[in-house]
Short mmCIF file of N, CA and C in Angstrom, two decimals:
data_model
loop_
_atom_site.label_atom_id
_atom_site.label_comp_id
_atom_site.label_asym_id
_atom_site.label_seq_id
_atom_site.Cartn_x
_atom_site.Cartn_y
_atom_site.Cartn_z
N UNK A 243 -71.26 -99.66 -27.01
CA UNK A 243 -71.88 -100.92 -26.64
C UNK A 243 -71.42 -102.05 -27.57
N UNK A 244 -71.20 -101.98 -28.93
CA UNK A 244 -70.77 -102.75 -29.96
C UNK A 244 -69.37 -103.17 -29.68
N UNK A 245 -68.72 -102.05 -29.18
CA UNK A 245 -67.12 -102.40 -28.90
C UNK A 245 -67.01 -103.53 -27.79
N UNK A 246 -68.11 -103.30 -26.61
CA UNK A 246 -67.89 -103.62 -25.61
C UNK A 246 -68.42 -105.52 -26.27
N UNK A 247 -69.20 -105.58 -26.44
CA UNK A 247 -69.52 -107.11 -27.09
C UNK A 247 -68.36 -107.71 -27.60
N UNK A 248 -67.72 -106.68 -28.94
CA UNK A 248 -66.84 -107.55 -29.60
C UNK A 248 -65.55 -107.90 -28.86
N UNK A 249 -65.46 -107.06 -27.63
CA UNK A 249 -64.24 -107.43 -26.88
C UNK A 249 -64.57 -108.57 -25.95
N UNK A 250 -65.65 -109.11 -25.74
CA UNK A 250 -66.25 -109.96 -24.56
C UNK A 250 -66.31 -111.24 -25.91
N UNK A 251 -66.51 -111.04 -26.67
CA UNK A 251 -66.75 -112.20 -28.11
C UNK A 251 -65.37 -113.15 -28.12
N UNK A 252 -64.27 -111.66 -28.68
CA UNK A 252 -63.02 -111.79 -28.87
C UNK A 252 -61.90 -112.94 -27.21
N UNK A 253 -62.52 -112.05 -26.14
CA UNK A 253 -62.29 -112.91 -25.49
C UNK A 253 -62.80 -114.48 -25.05
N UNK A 254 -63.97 -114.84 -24.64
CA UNK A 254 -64.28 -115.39 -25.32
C UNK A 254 -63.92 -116.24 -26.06
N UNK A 255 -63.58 -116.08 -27.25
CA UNK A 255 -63.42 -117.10 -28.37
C UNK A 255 -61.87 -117.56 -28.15
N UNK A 256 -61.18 -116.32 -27.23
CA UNK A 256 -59.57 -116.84 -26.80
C UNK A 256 -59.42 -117.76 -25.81
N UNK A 257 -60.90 -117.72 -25.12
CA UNK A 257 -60.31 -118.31 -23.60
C UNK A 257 -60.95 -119.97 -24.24
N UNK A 258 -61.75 -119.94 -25.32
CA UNK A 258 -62.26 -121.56 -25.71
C UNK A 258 -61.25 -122.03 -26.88
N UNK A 259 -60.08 -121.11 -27.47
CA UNK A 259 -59.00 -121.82 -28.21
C UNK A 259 -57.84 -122.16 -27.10
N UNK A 260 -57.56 -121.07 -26.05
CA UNK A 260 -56.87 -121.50 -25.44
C UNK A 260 -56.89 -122.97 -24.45
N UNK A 261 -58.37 -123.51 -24.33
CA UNK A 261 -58.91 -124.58 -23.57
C UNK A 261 -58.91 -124.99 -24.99
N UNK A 262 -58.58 -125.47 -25.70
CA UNK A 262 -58.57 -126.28 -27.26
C UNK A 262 -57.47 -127.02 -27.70
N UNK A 263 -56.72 -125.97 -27.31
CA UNK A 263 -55.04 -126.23 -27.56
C UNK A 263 -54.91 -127.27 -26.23
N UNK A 264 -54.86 -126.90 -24.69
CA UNK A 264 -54.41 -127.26 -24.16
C UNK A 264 -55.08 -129.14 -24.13
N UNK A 265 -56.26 -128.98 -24.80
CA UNK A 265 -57.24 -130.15 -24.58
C UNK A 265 -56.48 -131.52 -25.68
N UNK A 266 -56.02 -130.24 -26.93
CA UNK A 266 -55.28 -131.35 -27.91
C UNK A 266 -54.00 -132.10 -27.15
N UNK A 267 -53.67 -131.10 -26.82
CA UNK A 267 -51.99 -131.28 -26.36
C UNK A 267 -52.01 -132.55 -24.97
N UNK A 268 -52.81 -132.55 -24.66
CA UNK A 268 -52.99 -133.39 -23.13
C UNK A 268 -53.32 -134.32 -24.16
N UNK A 269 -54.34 -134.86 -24.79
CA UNK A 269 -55.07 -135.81 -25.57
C UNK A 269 -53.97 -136.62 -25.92
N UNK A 270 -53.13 -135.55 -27.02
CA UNK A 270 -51.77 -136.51 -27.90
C UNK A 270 -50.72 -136.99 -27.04
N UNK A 271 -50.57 -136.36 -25.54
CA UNK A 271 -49.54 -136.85 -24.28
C UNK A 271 -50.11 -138.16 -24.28
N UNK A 272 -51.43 -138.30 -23.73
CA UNK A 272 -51.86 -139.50 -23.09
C UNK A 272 -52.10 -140.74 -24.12
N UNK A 273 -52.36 -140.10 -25.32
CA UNK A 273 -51.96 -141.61 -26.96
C UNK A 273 -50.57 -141.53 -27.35
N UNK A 274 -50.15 -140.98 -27.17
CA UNK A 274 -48.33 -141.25 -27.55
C UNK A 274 -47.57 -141.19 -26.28
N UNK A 275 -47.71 -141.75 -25.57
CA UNK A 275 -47.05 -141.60 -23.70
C UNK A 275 -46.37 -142.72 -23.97
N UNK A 276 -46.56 -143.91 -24.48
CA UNK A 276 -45.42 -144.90 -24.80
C UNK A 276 -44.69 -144.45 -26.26
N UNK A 277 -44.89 -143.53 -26.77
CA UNK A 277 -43.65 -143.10 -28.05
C UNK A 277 -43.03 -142.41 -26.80
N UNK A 278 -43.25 -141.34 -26.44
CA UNK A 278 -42.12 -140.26 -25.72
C UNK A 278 -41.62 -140.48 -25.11
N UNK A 279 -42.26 -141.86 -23.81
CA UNK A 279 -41.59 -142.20 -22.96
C UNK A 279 -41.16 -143.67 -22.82
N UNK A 280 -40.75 -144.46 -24.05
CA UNK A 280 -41.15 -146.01 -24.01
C UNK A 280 -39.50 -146.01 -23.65
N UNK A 281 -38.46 -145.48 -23.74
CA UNK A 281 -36.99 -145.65 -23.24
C UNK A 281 -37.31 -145.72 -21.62
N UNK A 282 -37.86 -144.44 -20.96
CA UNK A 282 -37.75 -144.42 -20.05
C UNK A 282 -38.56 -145.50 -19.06
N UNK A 283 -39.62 -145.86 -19.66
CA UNK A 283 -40.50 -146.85 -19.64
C UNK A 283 -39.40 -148.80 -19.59
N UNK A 284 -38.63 -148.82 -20.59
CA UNK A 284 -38.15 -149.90 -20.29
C UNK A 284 -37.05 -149.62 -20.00
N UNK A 285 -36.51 -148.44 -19.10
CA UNK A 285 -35.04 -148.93 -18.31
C UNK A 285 -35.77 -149.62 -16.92
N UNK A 286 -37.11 -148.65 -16.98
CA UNK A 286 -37.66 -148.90 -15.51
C UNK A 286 -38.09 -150.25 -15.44
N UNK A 287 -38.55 -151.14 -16.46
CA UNK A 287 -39.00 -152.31 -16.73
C UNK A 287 -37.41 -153.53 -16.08
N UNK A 288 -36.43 -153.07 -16.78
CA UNK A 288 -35.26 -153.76 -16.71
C UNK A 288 -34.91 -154.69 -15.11
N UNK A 289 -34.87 -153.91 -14.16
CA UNK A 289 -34.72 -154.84 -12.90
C UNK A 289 -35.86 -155.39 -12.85
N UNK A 290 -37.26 -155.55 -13.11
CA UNK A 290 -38.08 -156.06 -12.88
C UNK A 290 -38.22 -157.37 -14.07
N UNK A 291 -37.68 -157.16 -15.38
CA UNK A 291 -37.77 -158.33 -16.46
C UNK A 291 -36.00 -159.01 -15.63
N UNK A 292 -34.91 -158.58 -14.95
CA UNK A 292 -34.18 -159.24 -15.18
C UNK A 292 -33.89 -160.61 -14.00
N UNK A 293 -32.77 -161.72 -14.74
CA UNK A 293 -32.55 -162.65 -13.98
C UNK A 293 -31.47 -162.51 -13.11
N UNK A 294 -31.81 -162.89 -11.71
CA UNK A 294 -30.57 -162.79 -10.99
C UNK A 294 -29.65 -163.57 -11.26
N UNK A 295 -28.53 -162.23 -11.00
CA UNK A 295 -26.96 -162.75 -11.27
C UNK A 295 -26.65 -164.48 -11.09
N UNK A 296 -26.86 -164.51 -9.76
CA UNK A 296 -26.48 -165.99 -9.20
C UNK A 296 -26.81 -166.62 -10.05
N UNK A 297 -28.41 -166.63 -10.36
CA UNK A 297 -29.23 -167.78 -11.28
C UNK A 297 -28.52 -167.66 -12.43
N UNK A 298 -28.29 -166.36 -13.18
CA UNK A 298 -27.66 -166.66 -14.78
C UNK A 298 -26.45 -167.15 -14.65
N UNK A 299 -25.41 -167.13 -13.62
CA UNK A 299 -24.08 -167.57 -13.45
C UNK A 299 -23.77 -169.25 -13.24
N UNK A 300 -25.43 -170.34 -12.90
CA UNK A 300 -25.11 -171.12 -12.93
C UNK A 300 -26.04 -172.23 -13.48
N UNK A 301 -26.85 -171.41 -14.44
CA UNK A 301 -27.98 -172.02 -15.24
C UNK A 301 -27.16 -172.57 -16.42
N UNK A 302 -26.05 -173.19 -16.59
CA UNK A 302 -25.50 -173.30 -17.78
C UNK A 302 -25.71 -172.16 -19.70
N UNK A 303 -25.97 -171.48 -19.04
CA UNK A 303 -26.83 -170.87 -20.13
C UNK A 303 -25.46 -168.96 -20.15
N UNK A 304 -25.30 -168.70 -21.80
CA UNK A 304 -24.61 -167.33 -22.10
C UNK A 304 -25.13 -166.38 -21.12
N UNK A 305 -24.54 -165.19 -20.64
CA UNK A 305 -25.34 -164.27 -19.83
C UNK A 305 -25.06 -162.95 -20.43
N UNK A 306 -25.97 -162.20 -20.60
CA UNK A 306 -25.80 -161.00 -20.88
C UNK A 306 -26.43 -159.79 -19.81
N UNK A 307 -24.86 -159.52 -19.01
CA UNK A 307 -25.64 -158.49 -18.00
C UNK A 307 -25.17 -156.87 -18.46
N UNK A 308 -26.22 -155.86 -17.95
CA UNK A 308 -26.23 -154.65 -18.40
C UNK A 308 -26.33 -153.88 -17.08
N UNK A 309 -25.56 -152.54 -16.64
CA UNK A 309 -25.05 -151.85 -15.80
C UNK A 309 -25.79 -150.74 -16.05
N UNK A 310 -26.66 -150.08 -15.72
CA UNK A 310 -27.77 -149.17 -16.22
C UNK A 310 -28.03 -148.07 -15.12
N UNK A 311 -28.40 -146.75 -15.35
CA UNK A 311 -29.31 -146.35 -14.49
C UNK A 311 -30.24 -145.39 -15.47
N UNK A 312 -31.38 -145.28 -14.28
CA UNK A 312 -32.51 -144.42 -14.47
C UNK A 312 -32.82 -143.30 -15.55
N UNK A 313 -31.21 -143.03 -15.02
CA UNK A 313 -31.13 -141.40 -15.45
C UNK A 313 -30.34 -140.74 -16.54
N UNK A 314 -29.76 -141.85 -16.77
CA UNK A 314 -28.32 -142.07 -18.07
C UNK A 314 -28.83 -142.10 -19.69
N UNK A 315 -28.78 -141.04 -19.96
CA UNK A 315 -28.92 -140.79 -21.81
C UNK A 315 -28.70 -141.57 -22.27
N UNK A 316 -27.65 -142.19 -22.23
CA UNK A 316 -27.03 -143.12 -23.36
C UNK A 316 -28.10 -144.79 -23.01
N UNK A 317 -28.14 -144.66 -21.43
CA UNK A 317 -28.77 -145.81 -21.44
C UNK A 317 -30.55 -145.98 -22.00
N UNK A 318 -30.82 -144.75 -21.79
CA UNK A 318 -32.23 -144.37 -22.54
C UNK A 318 -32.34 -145.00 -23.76
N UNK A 319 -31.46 -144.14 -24.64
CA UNK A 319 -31.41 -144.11 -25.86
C UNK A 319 -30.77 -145.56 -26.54
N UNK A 320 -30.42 -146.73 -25.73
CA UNK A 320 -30.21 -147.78 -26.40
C UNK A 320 -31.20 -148.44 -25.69
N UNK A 321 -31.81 -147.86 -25.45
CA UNK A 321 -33.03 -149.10 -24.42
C UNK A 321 -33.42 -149.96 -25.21
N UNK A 322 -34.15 -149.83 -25.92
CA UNK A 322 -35.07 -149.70 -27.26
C UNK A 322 -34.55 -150.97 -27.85
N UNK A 323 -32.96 -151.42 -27.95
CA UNK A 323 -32.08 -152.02 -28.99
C UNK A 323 -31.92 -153.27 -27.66
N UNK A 324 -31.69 -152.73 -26.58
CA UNK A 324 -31.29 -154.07 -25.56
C UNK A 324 -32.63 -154.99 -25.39
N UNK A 325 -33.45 -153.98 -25.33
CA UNK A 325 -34.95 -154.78 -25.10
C UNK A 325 -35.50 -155.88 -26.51
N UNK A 326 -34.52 -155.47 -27.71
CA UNK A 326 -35.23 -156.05 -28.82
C UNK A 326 -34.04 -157.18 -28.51
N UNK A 327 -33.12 -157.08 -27.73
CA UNK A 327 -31.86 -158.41 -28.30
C UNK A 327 -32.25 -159.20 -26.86
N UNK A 328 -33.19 -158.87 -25.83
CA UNK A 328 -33.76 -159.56 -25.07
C UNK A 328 -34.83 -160.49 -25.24
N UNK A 329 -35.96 -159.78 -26.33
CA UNK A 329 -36.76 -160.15 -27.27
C UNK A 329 -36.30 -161.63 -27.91
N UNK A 330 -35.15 -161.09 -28.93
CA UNK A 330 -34.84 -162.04 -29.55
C UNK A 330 -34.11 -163.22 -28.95
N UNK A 331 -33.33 -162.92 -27.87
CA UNK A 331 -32.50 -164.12 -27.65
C UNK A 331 -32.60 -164.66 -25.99
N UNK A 332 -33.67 -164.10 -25.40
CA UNK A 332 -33.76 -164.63 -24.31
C UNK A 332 -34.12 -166.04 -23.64
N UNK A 333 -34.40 -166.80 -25.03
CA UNK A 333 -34.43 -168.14 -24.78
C UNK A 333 -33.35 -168.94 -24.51
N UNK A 334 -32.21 -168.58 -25.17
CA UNK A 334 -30.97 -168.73 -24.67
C UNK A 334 -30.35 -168.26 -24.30
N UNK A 335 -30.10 -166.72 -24.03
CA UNK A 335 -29.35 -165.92 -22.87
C UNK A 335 -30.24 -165.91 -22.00
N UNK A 336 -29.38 -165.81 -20.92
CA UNK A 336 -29.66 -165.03 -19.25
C UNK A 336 -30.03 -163.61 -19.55
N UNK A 337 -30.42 -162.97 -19.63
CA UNK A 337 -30.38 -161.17 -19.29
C UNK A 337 -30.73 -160.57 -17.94
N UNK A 338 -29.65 -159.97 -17.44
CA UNK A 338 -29.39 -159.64 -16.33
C UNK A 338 -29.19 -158.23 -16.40
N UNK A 339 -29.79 -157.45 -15.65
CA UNK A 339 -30.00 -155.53 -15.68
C UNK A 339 -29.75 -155.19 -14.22
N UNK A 340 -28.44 -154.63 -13.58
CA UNK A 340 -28.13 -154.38 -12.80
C UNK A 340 -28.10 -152.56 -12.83
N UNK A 341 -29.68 -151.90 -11.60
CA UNK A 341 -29.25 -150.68 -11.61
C UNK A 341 -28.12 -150.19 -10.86
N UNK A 342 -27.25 -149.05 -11.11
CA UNK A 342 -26.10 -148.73 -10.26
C UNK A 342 -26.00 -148.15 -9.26
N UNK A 343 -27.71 -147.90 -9.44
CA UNK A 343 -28.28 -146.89 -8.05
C UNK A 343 -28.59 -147.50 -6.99
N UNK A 344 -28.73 -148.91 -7.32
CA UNK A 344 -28.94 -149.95 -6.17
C UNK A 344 -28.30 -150.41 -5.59
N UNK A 345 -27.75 -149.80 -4.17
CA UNK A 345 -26.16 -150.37 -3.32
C UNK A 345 -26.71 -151.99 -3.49
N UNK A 346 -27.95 -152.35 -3.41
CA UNK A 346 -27.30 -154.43 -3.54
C UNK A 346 -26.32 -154.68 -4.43
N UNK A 347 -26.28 -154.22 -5.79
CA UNK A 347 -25.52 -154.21 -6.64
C UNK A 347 -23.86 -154.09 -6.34
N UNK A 348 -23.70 -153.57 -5.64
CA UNK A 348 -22.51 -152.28 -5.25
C UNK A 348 -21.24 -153.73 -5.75
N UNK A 349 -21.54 -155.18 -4.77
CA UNK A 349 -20.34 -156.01 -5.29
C UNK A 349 -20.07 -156.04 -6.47
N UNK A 350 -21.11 -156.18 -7.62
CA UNK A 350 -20.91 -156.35 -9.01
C UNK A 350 -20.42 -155.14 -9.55
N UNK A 351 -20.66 -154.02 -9.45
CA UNK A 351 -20.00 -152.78 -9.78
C UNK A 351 -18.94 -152.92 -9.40
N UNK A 352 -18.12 -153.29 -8.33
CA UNK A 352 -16.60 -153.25 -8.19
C UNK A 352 -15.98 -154.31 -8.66
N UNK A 353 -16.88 -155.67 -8.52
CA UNK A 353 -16.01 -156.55 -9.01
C UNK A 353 -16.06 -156.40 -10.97
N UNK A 354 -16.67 -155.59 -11.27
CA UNK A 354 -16.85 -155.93 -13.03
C UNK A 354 -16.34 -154.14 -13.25
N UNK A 355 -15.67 -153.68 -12.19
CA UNK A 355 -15.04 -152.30 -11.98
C UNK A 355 -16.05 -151.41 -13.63
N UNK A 356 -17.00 -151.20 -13.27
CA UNK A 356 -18.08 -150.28 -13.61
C UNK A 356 -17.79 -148.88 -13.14
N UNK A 357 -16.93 -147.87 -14.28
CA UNK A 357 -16.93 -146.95 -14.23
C UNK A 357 -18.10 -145.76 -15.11
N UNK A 358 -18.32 -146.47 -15.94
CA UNK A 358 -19.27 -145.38 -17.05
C UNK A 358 -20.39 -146.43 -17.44
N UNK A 359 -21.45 -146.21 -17.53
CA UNK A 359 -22.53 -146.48 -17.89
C UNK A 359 -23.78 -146.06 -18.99
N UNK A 360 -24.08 -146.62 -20.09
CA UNK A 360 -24.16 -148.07 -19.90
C UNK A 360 -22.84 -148.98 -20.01
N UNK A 361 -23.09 -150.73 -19.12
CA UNK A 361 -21.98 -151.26 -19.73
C UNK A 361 -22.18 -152.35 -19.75
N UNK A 362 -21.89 -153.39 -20.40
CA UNK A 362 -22.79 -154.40 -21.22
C UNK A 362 -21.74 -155.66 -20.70
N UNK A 363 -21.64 -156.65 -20.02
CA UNK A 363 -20.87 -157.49 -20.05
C UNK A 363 -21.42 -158.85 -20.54
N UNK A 364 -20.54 -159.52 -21.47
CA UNK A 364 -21.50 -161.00 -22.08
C UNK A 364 -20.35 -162.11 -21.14
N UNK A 365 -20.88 -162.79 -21.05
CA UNK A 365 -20.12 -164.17 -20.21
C UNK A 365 -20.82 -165.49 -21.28
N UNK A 366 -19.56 -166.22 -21.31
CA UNK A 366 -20.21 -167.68 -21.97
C UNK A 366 -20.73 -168.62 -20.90
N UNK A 367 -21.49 -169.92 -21.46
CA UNK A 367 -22.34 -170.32 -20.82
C UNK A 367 -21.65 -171.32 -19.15
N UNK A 368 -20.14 -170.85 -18.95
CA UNK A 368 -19.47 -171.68 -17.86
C UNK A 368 -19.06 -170.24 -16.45
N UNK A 369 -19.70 -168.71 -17.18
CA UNK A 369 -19.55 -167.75 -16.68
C UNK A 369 -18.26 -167.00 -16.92
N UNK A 370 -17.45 -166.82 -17.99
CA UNK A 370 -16.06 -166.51 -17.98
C UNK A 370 -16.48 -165.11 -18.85
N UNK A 371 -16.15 -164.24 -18.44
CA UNK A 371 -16.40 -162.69 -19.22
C UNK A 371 -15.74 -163.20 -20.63
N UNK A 372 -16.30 -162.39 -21.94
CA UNK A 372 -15.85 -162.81 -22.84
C UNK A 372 -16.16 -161.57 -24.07
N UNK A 373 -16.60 -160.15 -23.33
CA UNK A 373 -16.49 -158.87 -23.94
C UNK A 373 -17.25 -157.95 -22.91
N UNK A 374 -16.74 -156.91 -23.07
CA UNK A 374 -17.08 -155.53 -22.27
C UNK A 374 -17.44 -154.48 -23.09
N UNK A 375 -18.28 -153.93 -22.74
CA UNK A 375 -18.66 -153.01 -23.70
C UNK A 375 -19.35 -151.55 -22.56
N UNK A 376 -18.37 -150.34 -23.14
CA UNK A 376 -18.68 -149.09 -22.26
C UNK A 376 -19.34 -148.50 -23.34
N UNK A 377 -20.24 -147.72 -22.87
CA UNK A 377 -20.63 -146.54 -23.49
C UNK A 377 -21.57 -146.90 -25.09
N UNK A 378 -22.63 -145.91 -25.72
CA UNK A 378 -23.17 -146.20 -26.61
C UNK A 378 -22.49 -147.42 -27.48
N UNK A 379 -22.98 -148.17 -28.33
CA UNK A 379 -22.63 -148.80 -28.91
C UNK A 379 -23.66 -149.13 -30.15
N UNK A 380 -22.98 -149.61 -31.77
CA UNK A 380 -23.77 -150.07 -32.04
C UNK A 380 -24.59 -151.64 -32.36
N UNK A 381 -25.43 -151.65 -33.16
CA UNK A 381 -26.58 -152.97 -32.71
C UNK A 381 -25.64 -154.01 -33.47
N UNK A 382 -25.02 -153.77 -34.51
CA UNK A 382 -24.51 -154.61 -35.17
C UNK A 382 -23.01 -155.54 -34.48
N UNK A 383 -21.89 -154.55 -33.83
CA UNK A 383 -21.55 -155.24 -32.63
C UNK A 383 -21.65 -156.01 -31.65
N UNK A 384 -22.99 -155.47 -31.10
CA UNK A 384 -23.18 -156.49 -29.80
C UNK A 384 -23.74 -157.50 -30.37
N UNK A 385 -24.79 -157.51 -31.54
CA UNK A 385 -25.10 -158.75 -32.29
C UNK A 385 -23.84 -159.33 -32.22
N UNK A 386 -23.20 -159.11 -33.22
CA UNK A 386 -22.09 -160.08 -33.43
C UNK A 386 -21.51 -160.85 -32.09
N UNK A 387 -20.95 -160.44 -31.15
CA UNK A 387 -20.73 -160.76 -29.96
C UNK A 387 -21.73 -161.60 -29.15
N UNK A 388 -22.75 -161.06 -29.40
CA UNK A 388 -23.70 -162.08 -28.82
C UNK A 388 -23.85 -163.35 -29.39
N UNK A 389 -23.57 -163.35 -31.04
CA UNK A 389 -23.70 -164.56 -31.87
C UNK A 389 -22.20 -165.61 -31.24
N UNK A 390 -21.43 -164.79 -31.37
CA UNK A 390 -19.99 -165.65 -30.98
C UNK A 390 -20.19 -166.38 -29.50
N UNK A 391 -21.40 -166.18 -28.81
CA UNK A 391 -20.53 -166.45 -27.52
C UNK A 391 -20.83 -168.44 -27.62
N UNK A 392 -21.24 -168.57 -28.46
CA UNK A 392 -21.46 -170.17 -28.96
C UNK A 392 -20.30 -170.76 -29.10
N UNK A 393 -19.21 -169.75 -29.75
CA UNK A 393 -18.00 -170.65 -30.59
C UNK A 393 -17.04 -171.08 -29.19
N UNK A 394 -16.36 -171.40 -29.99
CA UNK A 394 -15.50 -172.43 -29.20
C UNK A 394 -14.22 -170.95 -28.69
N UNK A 395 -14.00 -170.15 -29.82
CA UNK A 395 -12.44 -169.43 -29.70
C UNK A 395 -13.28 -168.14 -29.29
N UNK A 396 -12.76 -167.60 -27.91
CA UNK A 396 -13.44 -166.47 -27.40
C UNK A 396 -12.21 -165.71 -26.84
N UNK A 397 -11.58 -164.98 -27.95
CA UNK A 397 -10.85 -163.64 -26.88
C UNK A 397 -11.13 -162.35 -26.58
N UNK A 398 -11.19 -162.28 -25.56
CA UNK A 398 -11.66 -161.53 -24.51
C UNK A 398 -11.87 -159.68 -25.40
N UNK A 399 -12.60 -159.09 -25.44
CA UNK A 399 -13.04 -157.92 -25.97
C UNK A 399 -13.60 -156.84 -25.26
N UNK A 400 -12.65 -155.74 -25.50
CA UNK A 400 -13.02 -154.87 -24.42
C UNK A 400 -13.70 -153.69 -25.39
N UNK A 401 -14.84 -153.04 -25.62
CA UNK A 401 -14.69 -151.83 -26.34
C UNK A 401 -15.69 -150.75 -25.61
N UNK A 402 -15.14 -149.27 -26.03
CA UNK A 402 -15.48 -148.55 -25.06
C UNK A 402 -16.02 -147.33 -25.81
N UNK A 403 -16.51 -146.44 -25.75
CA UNK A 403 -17.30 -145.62 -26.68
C UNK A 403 -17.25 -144.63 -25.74
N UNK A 404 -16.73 -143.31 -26.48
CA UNK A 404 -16.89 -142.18 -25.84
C UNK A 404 -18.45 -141.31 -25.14
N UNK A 405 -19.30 -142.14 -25.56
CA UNK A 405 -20.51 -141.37 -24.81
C UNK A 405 -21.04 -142.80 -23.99
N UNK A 406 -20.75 -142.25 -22.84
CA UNK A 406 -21.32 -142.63 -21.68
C UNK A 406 -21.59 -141.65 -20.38
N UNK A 407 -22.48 -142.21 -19.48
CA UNK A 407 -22.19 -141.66 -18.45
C UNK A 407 -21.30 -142.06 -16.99
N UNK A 408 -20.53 -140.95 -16.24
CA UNK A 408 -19.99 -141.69 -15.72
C UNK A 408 -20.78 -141.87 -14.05
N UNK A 409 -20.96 -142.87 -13.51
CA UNK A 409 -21.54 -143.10 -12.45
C UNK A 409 -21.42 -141.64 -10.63
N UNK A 410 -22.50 -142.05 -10.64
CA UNK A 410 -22.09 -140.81 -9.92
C UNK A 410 -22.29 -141.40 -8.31
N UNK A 411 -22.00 -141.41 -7.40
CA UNK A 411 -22.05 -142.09 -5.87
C UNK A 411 -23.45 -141.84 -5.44
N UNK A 412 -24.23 -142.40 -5.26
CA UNK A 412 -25.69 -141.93 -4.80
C UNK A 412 -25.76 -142.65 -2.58
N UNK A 413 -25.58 -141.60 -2.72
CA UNK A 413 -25.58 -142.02 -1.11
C UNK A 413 -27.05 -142.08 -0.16
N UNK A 414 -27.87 -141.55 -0.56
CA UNK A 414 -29.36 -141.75 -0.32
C UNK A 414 -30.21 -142.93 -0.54
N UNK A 415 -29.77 -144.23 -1.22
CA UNK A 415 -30.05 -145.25 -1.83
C UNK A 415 -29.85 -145.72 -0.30
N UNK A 416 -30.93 -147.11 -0.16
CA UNK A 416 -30.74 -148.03 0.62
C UNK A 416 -30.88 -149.44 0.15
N UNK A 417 -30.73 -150.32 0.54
CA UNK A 417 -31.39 -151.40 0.46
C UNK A 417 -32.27 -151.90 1.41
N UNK A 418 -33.42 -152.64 1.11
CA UNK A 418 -34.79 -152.85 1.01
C UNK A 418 -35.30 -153.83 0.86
N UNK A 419 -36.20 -154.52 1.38
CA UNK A 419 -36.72 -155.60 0.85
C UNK A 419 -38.41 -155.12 -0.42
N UNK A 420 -37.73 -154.05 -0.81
CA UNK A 420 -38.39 -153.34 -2.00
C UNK A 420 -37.64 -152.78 -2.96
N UNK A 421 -36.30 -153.28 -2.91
CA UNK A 421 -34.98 -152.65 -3.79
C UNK A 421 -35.54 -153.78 -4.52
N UNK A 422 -35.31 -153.27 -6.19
CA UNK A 422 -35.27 -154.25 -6.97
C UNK A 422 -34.71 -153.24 -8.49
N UNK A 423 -34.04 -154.20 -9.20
CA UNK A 423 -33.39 -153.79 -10.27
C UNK A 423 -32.18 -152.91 -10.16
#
């Protein structure tokens, strides 16, 4: 009879740690859900914060457009850094976030021949491309580039970084008058 208790105890006391654990673990998801997921959180933000092409191409104003998708590591993982140089300089840049998954897009992908993603194109303020940038990169670069696009002497800069992703054809995509980004 003693055995039989301590095995009903024992269980018991497993089935209210096992509802303990799972209670912590859900708890710390739902207070840290913007640490784990704040990349994925602002790629998704990106077509919705950005300015259309047209408008940044003739607002007199630098443009900084970005070639992104959803699903792209590299674009994850610099989210974080584009969103702070949007932060900082969006009073005078354009920022423009073109997803690749979005056939509206499809002209700008061929015409700015978007093979790997992310890819970062800056234009000065009359629209003339004036650096390209494939694949991870770091913050201190595109700063710089972004600072130059003021000066007067702008030759043209292409740089390309071995981690990217490369675009993949998504044929299930439509356009929508709910397509956005």
């Amino acid at each position: 009879m003693q055995s039989e208790n301590r095995e009903q105890i024992l269980k018991t006391n497993l089935k209210i740690i096992f509802i303990l654990i799972i209670s912590i673990v859900m708890v710390s998801l739902l207070l840290f859900k913007n640490f784990f997921f704040k990349s994925t959180y602002l790629l998704k933000s990106f077509g919705e914060l950005s300015v259309e092409p047209e408008i940044a191409f003739t607002n007199n104003k630098p443009t900084f457009m970005e070639f992104y998708a959803e699903w792209c590591e590299v674009c994850k993982e610099m989210a974080p850094q584009v969103s702070a140089f949007k932060d900082e300089y969006e009073k005078d840049i354009n920022f423009v976030f073109l997803n690749v998954d979005n056939q509206k897009w499809g002209n700008y992908i061929q015409k700015f021949d978007v093979n790997g993603i992310p890819q970062v194109n800056l234009f000065d303020k009359n629209g003339s491309l004036i650096s390209t940038f494939i694949g991870k990169q770091d913050e201190i670069t595109i700063r710089e580039s972004i600072n130059n696009l003021e000066k007067e002497e702008k030759p043209y800069r292409e740089i390309i970084n071995n981690e990217f992703s490369t675009i993949q054809e998504n044929k299930n995509n439509e356009v929508s008058p709910r397509s956005h980004g």
